[in-house]
mmCIF file of C-alpha atoms in Angstrom:
data_model
loop_
_atom_site.group_PDB
_atom_site.id
_atom_site.type_symbol
_atom_site.label_atom_id
_atom_site.label_comp_id
_atom_site.label_asym_id
_atom_site.label_seq_id
_atom_site.Cartn_x
_atom_site.Cartn_y
_atom_site.Cartn_z
ATOM 1 C CA UNK A 1 -7.707 47.214 14.473
ATOM 2 C CA UNK A 2 -4.943 45.462 16.425
ATOM 3 C CA UNK A 3 -7.532 43.556 18.459
ATOM 4 C CA UNK A 4 -9.376 42.534 15.290
ATOM 5 C CA UNK A 5 -6.167 41.243 13.686
ATOM 6 C CA UNK A 6 -5.291 39.383 16.900
ATOM 7 C CA UNK A 7 -8.612 37.531 16.991
ATOM 8 C CA UNK A 8 -8.394 36.663 13.300
ATOM 9 C CA UNK A 9 -4.909 35.202 13.794
ATOM 10 C CA UNK A 10 -6.039 33.435 16.961
ATOM 11 C CA UNK A 11 -8.950 31.824 15.100
ATOM 12 C CA UNK A 12 -6.658 30.710 12.268
ATOM 13 C CA UNK A 13 -4.116 29.180 14.657
ATOM 14 C CA UNK A 14 -6.890 27.466 16.631
ATOM 15 C CA UNK A 15 -8.366 25.953 13.471
ATOM 16 C CA UNK A 16 -4.905 24.780 12.411
ATOM 17 C CA UNK A 17 -4.258 23.101 15.776
ATOM 18 C CA UNK A 18 -7.696 21.470 15.829
ATOM 19 C CA UNK A 19 -7.150 20.169 12.314
ATOM 20 C CA UNK A 20 -3.860 18.572 13.370
ATOM 21 C CA UNK A 21 -5.448 17.004 16.466
ATOM 22 C CA UNK A 22 -8.244 15.498 14.368
ATOM 23 C CA UNK A 23 -5.813 14.164 11.765
ATOM 24 C CA UNK A 24 -3.705 12.485 14.470
ATOM 25 C CA UNK A 25 -6.682 10.352 15.635
ATOM 26 C CA UNK A 26 -6.112 11.104 19.314
ATOM 27 C CA UNK A 27 -9.691 10.010 20.059
ATOM 28 C CA UNK A 28 -9.346 6.490 18.608
ATOM 29 C CA UNK A 29 -8.843 3.100 20.227
ATOM 30 C CA UNK A 30 -8.465 -0.288 18.530
ATOM 31 C CA UNK A 31 -10.189 -3.479 19.732
ATOM 32 C CA UNK A 32 -8.396 -6.658 18.679
ATOM 33 C CA UNK A 33 -10.224 -9.267 16.618
ATOM 34 C CA UNK A 34 -9.445 -11.745 13.831
ATOM 35 C CA UNK A 35 -11.562 -13.484 11.159
ATOM 36 C CA UNK A 36 -10.149 -16.890 12.142
ATOM 37 C CA UNK A 37 -6.851 -18.497 13.142
ATOM 38 C CA UNK A 38 -3.776 -16.396 12.257
ATOM 39 C CA UNK A 39 -0.057 -17.215 12.138
ATOM 40 C CA UNK A 40 3.154 -15.311 11.457
ATOM 41 C CA UNK A 41 4.759 -16.372 8.159
ATOM 42 C CA UNK A 42 7.969 -14.438 8.755
ATOM 43 C CA UNK A 43 9.405 -11.724 10.972
ATOM 44 C CA UNK A 44 13.099 -11.857 10.068
ATOM 45 C CA UNK A 45 12.832 -9.026 7.527
ATOM 46 C CA UNK A 46 12.358 -5.416 8.574
ATOM 47 C CA UNK A 47 9.270 -4.902 6.469
ATOM 48 C CA UNK A 48 6.908 -6.807 4.172
ATOM 49 C CA UNK A 49 5.363 -3.652 2.783
ATOM 50 C CA UNK A 50 4.113 -4.800 -0.636
ATOM 51 C CA UNK A 51 1.981 -7.734 -1.797
ATOM 52 C CA UNK A 52 0.543 -8.862 -5.126
ATOM 53 C CA UNK A 53 -1.344 -12.032 -6.066
ATOM 54 C CA UNK A 54 -0.963 -13.959 -9.337
ATOM 55 C CA UNK A 55 -3.985 -16.218 -9.822
ATOM 56 C CA UNK A 56 -2.435 -18.482 -12.482
ATOM 57 C CA UNK A 57 0.458 -19.361 -10.160
ATOM 58 C CA UNK A 58 -1.399 -19.210 -6.840
ATOM 59 C CA UNK A 59 1.482 -17.069 -5.622
ATOM 60 C CA UNK A 60 1.592 -13.982 -3.432
ATOM 61 C CA UNK A 61 4.730 -11.971 -4.196
ATOM 62 C CA UNK A 62 6.142 -10.071 -1.200
ATOM 63 C CA UNK A 63 8.594 -7.170 -1.061
ATOM 64 C CA UNK A 64 11.144 -7.442 1.765
ATOM 65 C CA UNK A 65 13.128 -4.919 3.764
ATOM 66 C CA UNK A 66 11.309 -1.586 3.500
ATOM 67 C CA UNK A 67 12.845 -0.692 6.885
ATOM 68 C CA UNK A 68 16.173 -0.106 5.160
ATOM 69 C CA UNK A 69 14.757 3.147 3.776
ATOM 70 C CA UNK A 70 14.466 4.243 7.437
ATOM 71 C CA UNK A 71 18.066 3.295 8.275
ATOM 72 C CA UNK A 72 17.266 -0.161 9.641
ATOM 73 C CA UNK A 73 19.714 -2.999 9.035
ATOM 74 C CA UNK A 74 17.940 -5.680 7.021
ATOM 75 C CA UNK A 75 18.089 -7.785 3.897
ATOM 76 C CA UNK A 76 16.019 -6.551 0.954
ATOM 77 C CA UNK A 77 14.503 -8.463 -1.930
ATOM 78 C CA UNK A 78 11.377 -10.210 -3.199
ATOM 79 C CA UNK A 79 9.888 -13.540 -2.133
ATOM 80 C CA UNK A 80 6.700 -15.473 -2.785
ATOM 81 C CA UNK A 81 4.174 -17.430 -0.760
ATOM 82 C CA UNK A 82 2.298 -20.339 -2.363
ATOM 83 C CA UNK A 83 -1.419 -20.248 -1.455
ATOM 84 C CA UNK A 84 -2.190 -23.625 -3.075
ATOM 85 C CA UNK A 85 -3.216 -26.132 -0.381
ATOM 86 C CA UNK A 86 -3.934 -29.097 -2.645
ATOM 87 C CA UNK A 87 -0.468 -29.783 -4.063
ATOM 88 C CA UNK A 88 0.622 -32.378 -1.485
ATOM 89 C CA UNK A 89 3.004 -30.190 0.531
ATOM 90 C CA UNK A 90 3.472 -30.696 4.262
ATOM 91 C CA UNK A 91 1.911 -28.325 6.805
ATOM 92 C CA UNK A 92 5.298 -26.685 7.358
ATOM 93 C CA UNK A 93 5.958 -26.267 3.635
ATOM 94 C CA UNK A 94 2.550 -24.638 3.191
ATOM 95 C CA UNK A 95 3.711 -21.698 5.285
ATOM 96 C CA UNK A 96 7.181 -21.275 3.800
ATOM 97 C CA UNK A 97 8.240 -18.016 2.201
ATOM 98 C CA UNK A 98 10.585 -18.569 -0.753
ATOM 99 C CA UNK A 99 13.156 -15.876 -1.550
ATOM 100 C CA UNK A 100 13.819 -15.131 -5.218
ATOM 101 C CA UNK A 101 17.143 -14.407 -6.866
ATOM 102 C CA UNK A 102 17.392 -11.309 -9.056
ATOM 103 C CA UNK A 103 19.350 -11.087 -12.293
ATOM 104 C CA UNK A 104 19.947 -7.352 -12.669
ATOM 105 C CA UNK A 105 21.421 -7.624 -16.175
ATOM 106 C CA UNK A 106 24.098 -5.043 -15.461
ATOM 107 C CA UNK A 107 21.868 -2.475 -13.751
ATOM 108 C CA UNK A 108 24.314 -0.146 -11.979
ATOM 109 C CA UNK A 109 22.145 0.878 -8.995
ATOM 110 C CA UNK A 110 21.147 -2.581 -7.784
ATOM 111 C CA UNK A 111 22.757 -1.892 -4.375
ATOM 112 C CA UNK A 112 20.138 0.851 -3.828
ATOM 113 C CA UNK A 113 17.194 -1.532 -4.158
ATOM 114 C CA UNK A 114 14.605 -1.163 -1.343
ATOM 115 C CA UNK A 115 11.314 -2.591 -2.654
ATOM 116 C CA UNK A 116 7.936 -1.475 -1.341
ATOM 117 C CA UNK A 117 4.792 -1.262 -3.537
ATOM 118 C CA UNK A 118 4.343 -4.088 -6.052
ATOM 119 C CA UNK A 119 1.865 -5.291 -8.669
ATOM 120 C CA UNK A 120 1.803 -7.927 -11.402
ATOM 121 C CA UNK A 121 0.572 -8.720 -14.902
ATOM 122 C CA UNK A 122 -0.081 -12.215 -16.243
ATOM 123 C CA UNK A 123 -0.277 -12.530 -20.029
ATOM 124 C CA UNK A 124 -2.333 -15.129 -21.890
ATOM 125 C CA UNK A 125 0.830 -17.048 -22.837
ATOM 126 C CA UNK A 126 1.854 -17.483 -19.194
ATOM 127 C CA UNK A 127 4.373 -14.648 -18.984
ATOM 128 C CA UNK A 128 4.417 -13.058 -15.494
ATOM 129 C CA UNK A 129 5.630 -9.472 -15.101
ATOM 130 C CA UNK A 130 6.278 -7.712 -11.791
ATOM 131 C CA UNK A 131 6.404 -3.954 -11.246
ATOM 132 C CA UNK A 132 8.116 -2.778 -8.067
ATOM 133 C CA UNK A 133 8.605 0.620 -6.442
ATOM 134 C CA UNK A 134 12.086 1.336 -5.140
ATOM 135 C CA UNK A 135 11.861 3.353 -1.906
ATOM 136 C CA UNK A 136 15.525 4.283 -1.543
ATOM 137 C CA UNK A 137 15.497 8.021 -0.676
ATOM 138 C CA UNK A 138 18.327 8.684 -3.145
ATOM 139 C CA UNK A 139 16.982 6.560 -5.990
ATOM 140 C CA UNK A 140 13.173 6.427 -6.169
ATOM 141 C CA UNK A 141 12.227 4.473 -9.286
ATOM 142 C CA UNK A 142 9.922 1.788 -10.622
ATOM 143 C CA UNK A 143 11.570 -1.475 -11.644
ATOM 144 C CA UNK A 144 10.203 -3.874 -14.256
ATOM 145 C CA UNK A 145 10.871 -7.607 -13.824
ATOM 146 C CA UNK A 146 9.958 -10.846 -15.558
ATOM 147 C CA UNK A 147 9.404 -13.975 -13.456
ATOM 148 C CA UNK A 148 11.354 -17.113 -14.341
ATOM 149 C CA UNK A 149 10.210 -19.740 -11.805
ATOM 150 C CA UNK A 150 12.138 -18.683 -8.655
ATOM 151 C CA UNK A 151 14.197 -16.018 -10.430
ATOM 152 C CA UNK A 152 13.539 -12.439 -11.501
ATOM 153 C CA UNK A 153 15.038 -10.859 -14.611
ATOM 154 C CA UNK A 154 15.349 -7.087 -14.499
ATOM 155 C CA UNK A 155 13.968 -5.542 -17.698
ATOM 156 C CA UNK A 156 14.112 -1.768 -17.206
ATOM 157 C CA UNK A 157 13.549 1.078 -14.748
ATOM 158 C CA UNK A 158 11.589 4.322 -14.798
ATOM 159 C CA UNK A 159 13.085 7.154 -12.733
ATOM 160 C CA UNK A 160 12.259 10.854 -12.592
ATOM 161 C CA UNK A 161 13.323 13.839 -10.492
ATOM 162 C CA UNK A 162 9.673 14.456 -9.565
ATOM 163 C CA UNK A 163 9.520 11.143 -7.677
ATOM 164 C CA UNK A 164 9.834 12.287 -4.062
ATOM 165 C CA UNK A 165 7.648 9.856 -2.085
ATOM 166 C CA UNK A 166 6.466 6.966 -4.260
ATOM 167 C CA UNK A 167 3.957 4.779 -2.429
ATOM 168 C CA UNK A 168 2.100 2.211 -4.504
ATOM 169 C CA UNK A 169 1.240 1.186 -8.057
ATOM 170 C CA UNK A 170 -1.364 -0.762 -10.001
ATOM 171 C CA UNK A 171 -1.123 -2.391 -13.420
ATOM 172 C CA UNK A 172 -3.723 -1.789 -16.144
ATOM 173 C CA UNK A 173 -1.891 -3.586 -18.945
ATOM 174 C CA UNK A 174 1.567 -4.821 -19.966
ATOM 175 C CA UNK A 175 3.989 -2.063 -18.906
ATOM 176 C CA UNK A 176 1.082 0.319 -18.294
ATOM 177 C CA UNK A 177 0.758 1.480 -14.708
ATOM 178 C CA UNK A 178 -0.801 4.081 -12.443
ATOM 179 C CA UNK A 179 1.179 4.975 -9.330
ATOM 180 C CA UNK A 180 1.077 7.420 -6.432
ATOM 181 C CA UNK A 181 3.542 10.046 -5.224
ATOM 182 C CA UNK A 182 2.337 10.999 -1.757
ATOM 183 C CA UNK A 183 3.862 14.441 -1.232
ATOM 184 C CA UNK A 184 6.055 17.141 -2.729
ATOM 185 C CA UNK A 185 8.590 16.605 0.042
ATOM 186 C CA UNK A 186 10.102 13.192 0.658
ATOM 187 C CA UNK A 187 10.203 13.148 4.446
ATOM 188 C CA UNK A 188 11.166 15.184 7.500
ATOM 189 C CA UNK A 189 9.606 18.347 8.875
ATOM 190 C CA UNK A 190 8.863 19.763 5.431
ATOM 191 C CA UNK A 191 6.574 16.807 4.748
ATOM 192 C CA UNK A 192 4.979 17.116 8.204
ATOM 193 C CA UNK A 193 4.122 20.766 7.516
ATOM 194 C CA UNK A 194 2.784 19.823 4.084
ATOM 195 C CA UNK A 195 0.471 17.233 5.661
ATOM 196 C CA UNK A 196 -0.605 19.583 8.434
ATOM 197 C CA UNK A 197 -1.552 22.295 5.935
ATOM 198 C CA UNK A 198 -3.271 19.679 3.731
ATOM 199 C CA UNK A 199 -2.006 21.423 0.632
ATOM 200 C CA UNK A 200 -2.813 18.472 -1.636
ATOM 201 C CA UNK A 201 0.475 18.282 -3.520
ATOM 202 C CA UNK A 202 0.313 14.528 -4.024
ATOM 203 C CA UNK A 203 0.069 13.174 -7.568
ATOM 204 C CA UNK A 204 -1.216 10.092 -9.401
ATOM 205 C CA UNK A 205 1.042 9.330 -12.376
ATOM 206 C CA UNK A 206 0.393 7.229 -15.458
ATOM 207 C CA UNK A 207 3.095 5.439 -17.445
ATOM 208 C CA UNK A 208 2.043 4.033 -20.830
ATOM 209 C CA UNK A 209 5.163 1.982 -21.512
ATOM 210 C CA UNK A 210 7.211 4.836 -22.917
ATOM 211 C CA UNK A 211 5.875 8.161 -21.624
ATOM 212 C CA UNK A 212 5.180 9.487 -18.133
ATOM 213 C CA UNK A 213 2.231 11.815 -17.475
ATOM 214 C CA UNK A 214 0.185 13.177 -14.564
ATOM 215 C CA UNK A 215 -3.207 11.462 -14.373
ATOM 216 C CA UNK A 216 -4.538 13.230 -11.269
ATOM 217 C CA UNK A 217 -2.796 16.333 -9.848
ATOM 218 C CA UNK A 218 -3.247 17.907 -6.394
ATOM 219 C CA UNK A 219 -4.401 14.763 -4.559
ATOM 220 C CA UNK A 220 -4.228 14.983 -0.766
ATOM 221 C CA UNK A 221 -1.527 12.481 0.307
ATOM 222 C CA UNK A 222 -2.333 9.561 -2.050
ATOM 223 C CA UNK A 223 -1.127 6.182 -0.779
ATOM 224 C CA UNK A 224 -2.531 2.792 -1.848
ATOM 225 C CA UNK A 225 -3.903 2.343 -5.342
ATOM 226 C CA UNK A 226 -5.904 -0.441 -7.016
ATOM 227 C CA UNK A 227 -7.696 -1.076 -10.303
ATOM 228 C CA UNK A 228 -11.020 -2.815 -10.990
ATOM 229 C CA UNK A 229 -10.548 -3.969 -14.599
ATOM 230 C CA UNK A 230 -14.186 -5.070 -15.067
ATOM 231 C CA UNK A 231 -15.718 -1.761 -14.036
ATOM 232 C CA UNK A 232 -12.685 0.289 -15.188
ATOM 233 C CA UNK A 233 -12.509 2.042 -11.806
ATOM 234 C CA UNK A 234 -9.276 3.253 -10.227
ATOM 235 C CA UNK A 235 -9.238 3.489 -6.429
ATOM 236 C CA UNK A 236 -6.789 5.772 -4.616
ATOM 237 C CA UNK A 237 -6.402 6.006 -0.842
ATOM 238 C CA UNK A 238 -5.791 9.320 0.919
ATOM 239 C CA UNK A 239 -3.694 9.219 4.083
ATOM 240 C CA UNK A 240 -4.743 12.593 5.492
ATOM 241 C CA UNK A 241 -8.376 12.702 4.377
ATOM 242 C CA UNK A 242 -8.846 9.087 5.566
ATOM 243 C CA UNK A 243 -10.817 8.298 2.455
ATOM 244 C CA UNK A 244 -10.900 6.280 -0.753
ATOM 245 C CA UNK A 245 -11.195 8.156 -4.047
ATOM 246 C CA UNK A 246 -12.803 6.490 -7.078
ATOM 247 C CA UNK A 247 -12.002 7.470 -10.680
ATOM 248 C CA UNK A 248 -13.506 6.214 -13.930
ATOM 249 C CA UNK A 249 -10.762 5.221 -16.356
ATOM 250 C CA UNK A 250 -11.523 6.255 -19.941
ATOM 251 C CA UNK A 251 -10.256 4.410 -23.020
ATOM 252 C CA UNK A 252 -7.494 6.979 -23.424
ATOM 253 C CA UNK A 253 -6.560 6.277 -19.744
ATOM 254 C CA UNK A 254 -7.664 9.713 -18.549
ATOM 255 C CA UNK A 255 -9.397 9.845 -15.150
ATOM 256 C CA UNK A 256 -12.823 11.199 -14.295
ATOM 257 C CA UNK A 257 -13.546 11.665 -10.579
ATOM 258 C CA UNK A 258 -16.579 9.633 -9.442
ATOM 259 C CA UNK A 259 -16.945 9.768 -5.655
ATOM 260 C CA UNK A 260 -15.098 9.692 -2.339
ATOM 261 C CA UNK A 261 -15.676 7.117 0.407
ATOM 262 C CA UNK A 262 -14.939 8.422 3.903
ATOM 263 C CA UNK A 263 -13.245 5.588 5.809
ATOM 264 C CA UNK A 264 -12.296 7.226 9.141
ATOM 265 C CA UNK A 265 -8.949 5.442 8.857
ATOM 266 C CA UNK A 266 -5.825 6.042 6.779
ATOM 267 C CA UNK A 267 -5.592 3.571 3.848
ATOM 268 C CA UNK A 268 -2.078 2.410 2.962
ATOM 269 C CA UNK A 269 -2.416 -0.669 0.723
ATOM 270 C CA UNK A 270 -5.285 -1.793 -1.540
ATOM 271 C CA UNK A 271 -6.284 -5.116 -3.073
ATOM 272 C CA UNK A 272 -9.173 -5.366 -5.562
ATOM 273 C CA UNK A 273 -10.746 -8.800 -6.044
ATOM 274 C CA UNK A 274 -10.858 -9.556 -9.765
ATOM 275 C CA UNK A 275 -14.179 -11.446 -9.658
ATOM 276 C CA UNK A 276 -16.300 -9.547 -7.143
ATOM 277 C CA UNK A 277 -14.701 -6.111 -7.333
ATOM 278 C CA UNK A 278 -14.495 -5.991 -3.520
ATOM 279 C CA UNK A 279 -11.827 -3.610 -2.239
ATOM 280 C CA UNK A 280 -9.629 -4.755 0.649
ATOM 281 C CA UNK A 281 -7.713 -2.069 2.519
ATOM 282 C CA UNK A 282 -4.718 -2.314 4.847
ATOM 283 C CA UNK A 283 -4.834 0.793 7.012
ATOM 284 C CA UNK A 284 -3.201 2.804 9.784
ATOM 285 C CA UNK A 285 -6.229 3.532 12.015
ATOM 286 C CA UNK A 286 -4.424 5.714 14.610
ATOM 287 C CA UNK A 287 -2.187 8.178 12.805
ATOM 288 C CA UNK A 288 -0.266 9.557 15.777
ATOM 289 C CA UNK A 289 0.863 5.990 16.571
ATOM 290 C CA UNK A 290 1.964 5.560 12.957
ATOM 291 C CA UNK A 291 3.909 8.824 12.999
ATOM 292 C CA UNK A 292 5.772 7.787 16.165
ATOM 293 C CA UNK A 293 6.391 4.276 14.802
ATOM 294 C CA UNK A 294 7.812 5.568 11.503
ATOM 295 C CA UNK A 295 10.063 7.932 13.466
ATOM 296 C CA UNK A 296 11.283 5.108 15.740
ATOM 297 C CA UNK A 297 10.990 1.850 13.744
ATOM 298 C CA UNK A 298 13.764 0.100 15.714
ATOM 299 C CA UNK A 299 12.128 0.551 19.116
ATOM 300 C CA UNK A 300 10.335 -2.674 20.041
ATOM 301 C CA UNK A 301 8.036 -0.971 22.535
ATOM 302 C CA UNK A 302 6.683 1.423 19.885
ATOM 303 C CA UNK A 303 3.765 -0.059 17.934
ATOM 304 C CA UNK A 304 1.268 1.206 15.397
ATOM 305 C CA UNK A 305 -2.234 -0.250 15.263
ATOM 306 C CA UNK A 306 -3.271 -2.291 12.227
ATOM 307 C CA UNK A 307 -6.623 -2.595 10.497
ATOM 308 C CA UNK A 308 -8.118 -4.328 7.464
ATOM 309 C CA UNK A 309 -11.344 -3.153 5.838
ATOM 310 C CA UNK A 310 -13.399 -4.864 3.160
ATOM 311 C CA UNK A 311 -15.630 -2.746 0.930
ATOM 312 C CA UNK A 312 -18.303 -4.555 -1.064
ATOM 313 C CA UNK A 313 -19.391 -2.422 -3.992
ATOM 314 C CA UNK A 314 -23.083 -2.989 -4.705
ATOM 315 C CA UNK A 315 -24.339 -3.876 -8.188
ATOM 316 C CA UNK A 316 -25.566 -0.375 -9.023
ATOM 317 C CA UNK A 317 -22.052 0.877 -8.331
ATOM 318 C CA UNK A 318 -22.913 3.956 -6.254
ATOM 319 C CA UNK A 319 -23.299 2.340 -2.811
ATOM 320 C CA UNK A 320 -21.178 -0.001 -0.716
ATOM 321 C CA UNK A 321 -21.012 -2.006 2.505
ATOM 322 C CA UNK A 322 -17.906 -1.785 4.714
ATOM 323 C CA UNK A 323 -16.797 -4.455 7.197
ATOM 324 C CA UNK A 324 -13.697 -4.822 9.373
ATOM 325 C CA UNK A 325 -12.276 -8.375 9.088
ATOM 326 C CA UNK A 326 -9.185 -7.644 11.174
ATOM 327 C CA UNK A 327 -7.930 -5.170 13.773
ATOM 328 C CA UNK A 328 -4.936 -5.244 16.108
ATOM 329 C CA UNK A 329 -3.353 -2.815 18.543
ATOM 330 C CA UNK A 330 0.080 -3.405 17.006
ATOM 331 C CA UNK A 331 1.251 -6.202 19.297
ATOM 332 C CA UNK A 332 0.724 -8.942 16.674
ATOM 333 C CA UNK A 333 1.339 -6.909 13.531
ATOM 334 C CA UNK A 334 2.345 -3.268 13.554
ATOM 335 C CA UNK A 335 1.527 -0.699 10.835
ATOM 336 C CA UNK A 336 -0.316 -2.912 8.342
ATOM 337 C CA UNK A 337 0.568 -1.710 4.863
ATOM 338 C CA UNK A 338 -0.481 -4.398 2.349
ATOM 339 C CA UNK A 339 -3.285 -6.937 1.944
ATOM 340 C CA UNK A 340 -4.167 -9.864 -0.310
ATOM 341 C CA UNK A 341 -7.265 -12.066 -0.109
ATOM 342 C CA UNK A 342 -7.759 -15.365 -1.962
ATOM 343 C CA UNK A 343 -9.503 -18.690 -1.300
ATOM 344 C CA UNK A 344 -10.519 -17.772 2.269
ATOM 345 C CA UNK A 345 -6.931 -16.765 3.053
ATOM 346 C CA UNK A 346 -5.878 -13.264 4.042
ATOM 347 C CA UNK A 347 -2.208 -12.201 3.967
ATOM 348 C CA UNK A 348 -1.243 -8.924 5.680
ATOM 349 C CA UNK A 349 2.082 -7.158 5.219
ATOM 350 C CA UNK A 350 3.581 -4.520 7.502
ATOM 351 C CA UNK A 351 5.885 -1.551 7.049
ATOM 352 C CA UNK A 352 8.736 -2.691 9.297
ATOM 353 C CA UNK A 353 7.961 -6.190 10.508
ATOM 354 C CA UNK A 354 5.882 -9.300 10.219
ATOM 355 C CA UNK A 355 3.962 -10.988 7.449
ATOM 356 C CA UNK A 356 0.705 -12.412 8.811
ATOM 357 C CA UNK A 357 -1.534 -15.156 7.400
ATOM 358 C CA UNK A 358 -5.166 -15.599 8.529
ATOM 359 C CA UNK A 359 -7.797 -18.179 7.589
ATOM 360 C CA UNK A 360 -11.304 -16.751 7.220
ATOM 361 C CA UNK A 361 -13.797 -19.111 8.856
ATOM 362 C CA UNK A 362 -16.873 -17.224 7.570
ATOM 363 C CA UNK A 363 -15.661 -15.261 4.567
ATOM 364 C CA UNK A 364 -19.181 -14.651 3.219
ATOM 365 C CA UNK A 365 -20.039 -12.441 6.200
ATOM 366 C CA UNK A 366 -16.557 -11.073 6.965
#
């Protein structure tokens, strides 16, 4: 009996160790390539972790300073990059990042603002609304802003004690959002054990403008999230399963699971093209590098590989084609966490460093 119990425990421990080794991507290697010429837009902020594109303005809004949530010294805030190349600006001005001022309207926790995930809503009358996740470990919330040219006016915040590791959000209407909470534990060894056991305690929340509810419980480490408004499909990335989950969004905003795309890389940020429905993914392809990088973000010799995938959903909706427009070993951009594509331009954000801009020379085959 003792021998039988020993071998059962040995098998369980072996399976656990093998599962961890597979999750850490110890067998992977990244080969650098780009879709065209690339340039660094900025590297003075410790993190450009969130991006959103507003078509009517030709602006990409960028969250700055995510590294502060990992005890790095950096300025935090929101800026924008103008993608319009036909407005007569000089070559230098075309690559400028413009910081925005924030009117907090008396909000008492403004000094705890560390923005990360971001999305936007443009109304028919020209009103632009931004929704931003605050990653401060002591004050995880979602902030609502209205854009006034180069200023932001704070409208309200949504906070809850269940918010332990907010990651990303996507807008489905004015003040209506889906967003991800990656794990039951915020960080540290408790979160590591949770990921290793793959207990699936992540959650997708839905906020309807006044009430908070759980849209999808027990999701395995949900990260990036994006919404295809034409097909009414919600995409959710899974860090540990290295996959993309697809949900059909009903009229009452409930979710019906459709399928899971296995990516063999950990998705962090999503961007869904409004016209084509293509899904762009900023990913961490080698997870053990990412884990070491997040533990030591200040060390310049510690990098995490970056990767961008493009998924073209076919017309019938149940098949897709995946390409890899960009990959880097971390020397140029480390830990890619956000992506925007527009007009043959690709902008890539990172967790603790640079914002990268690439021109796509052959976007139709990229």
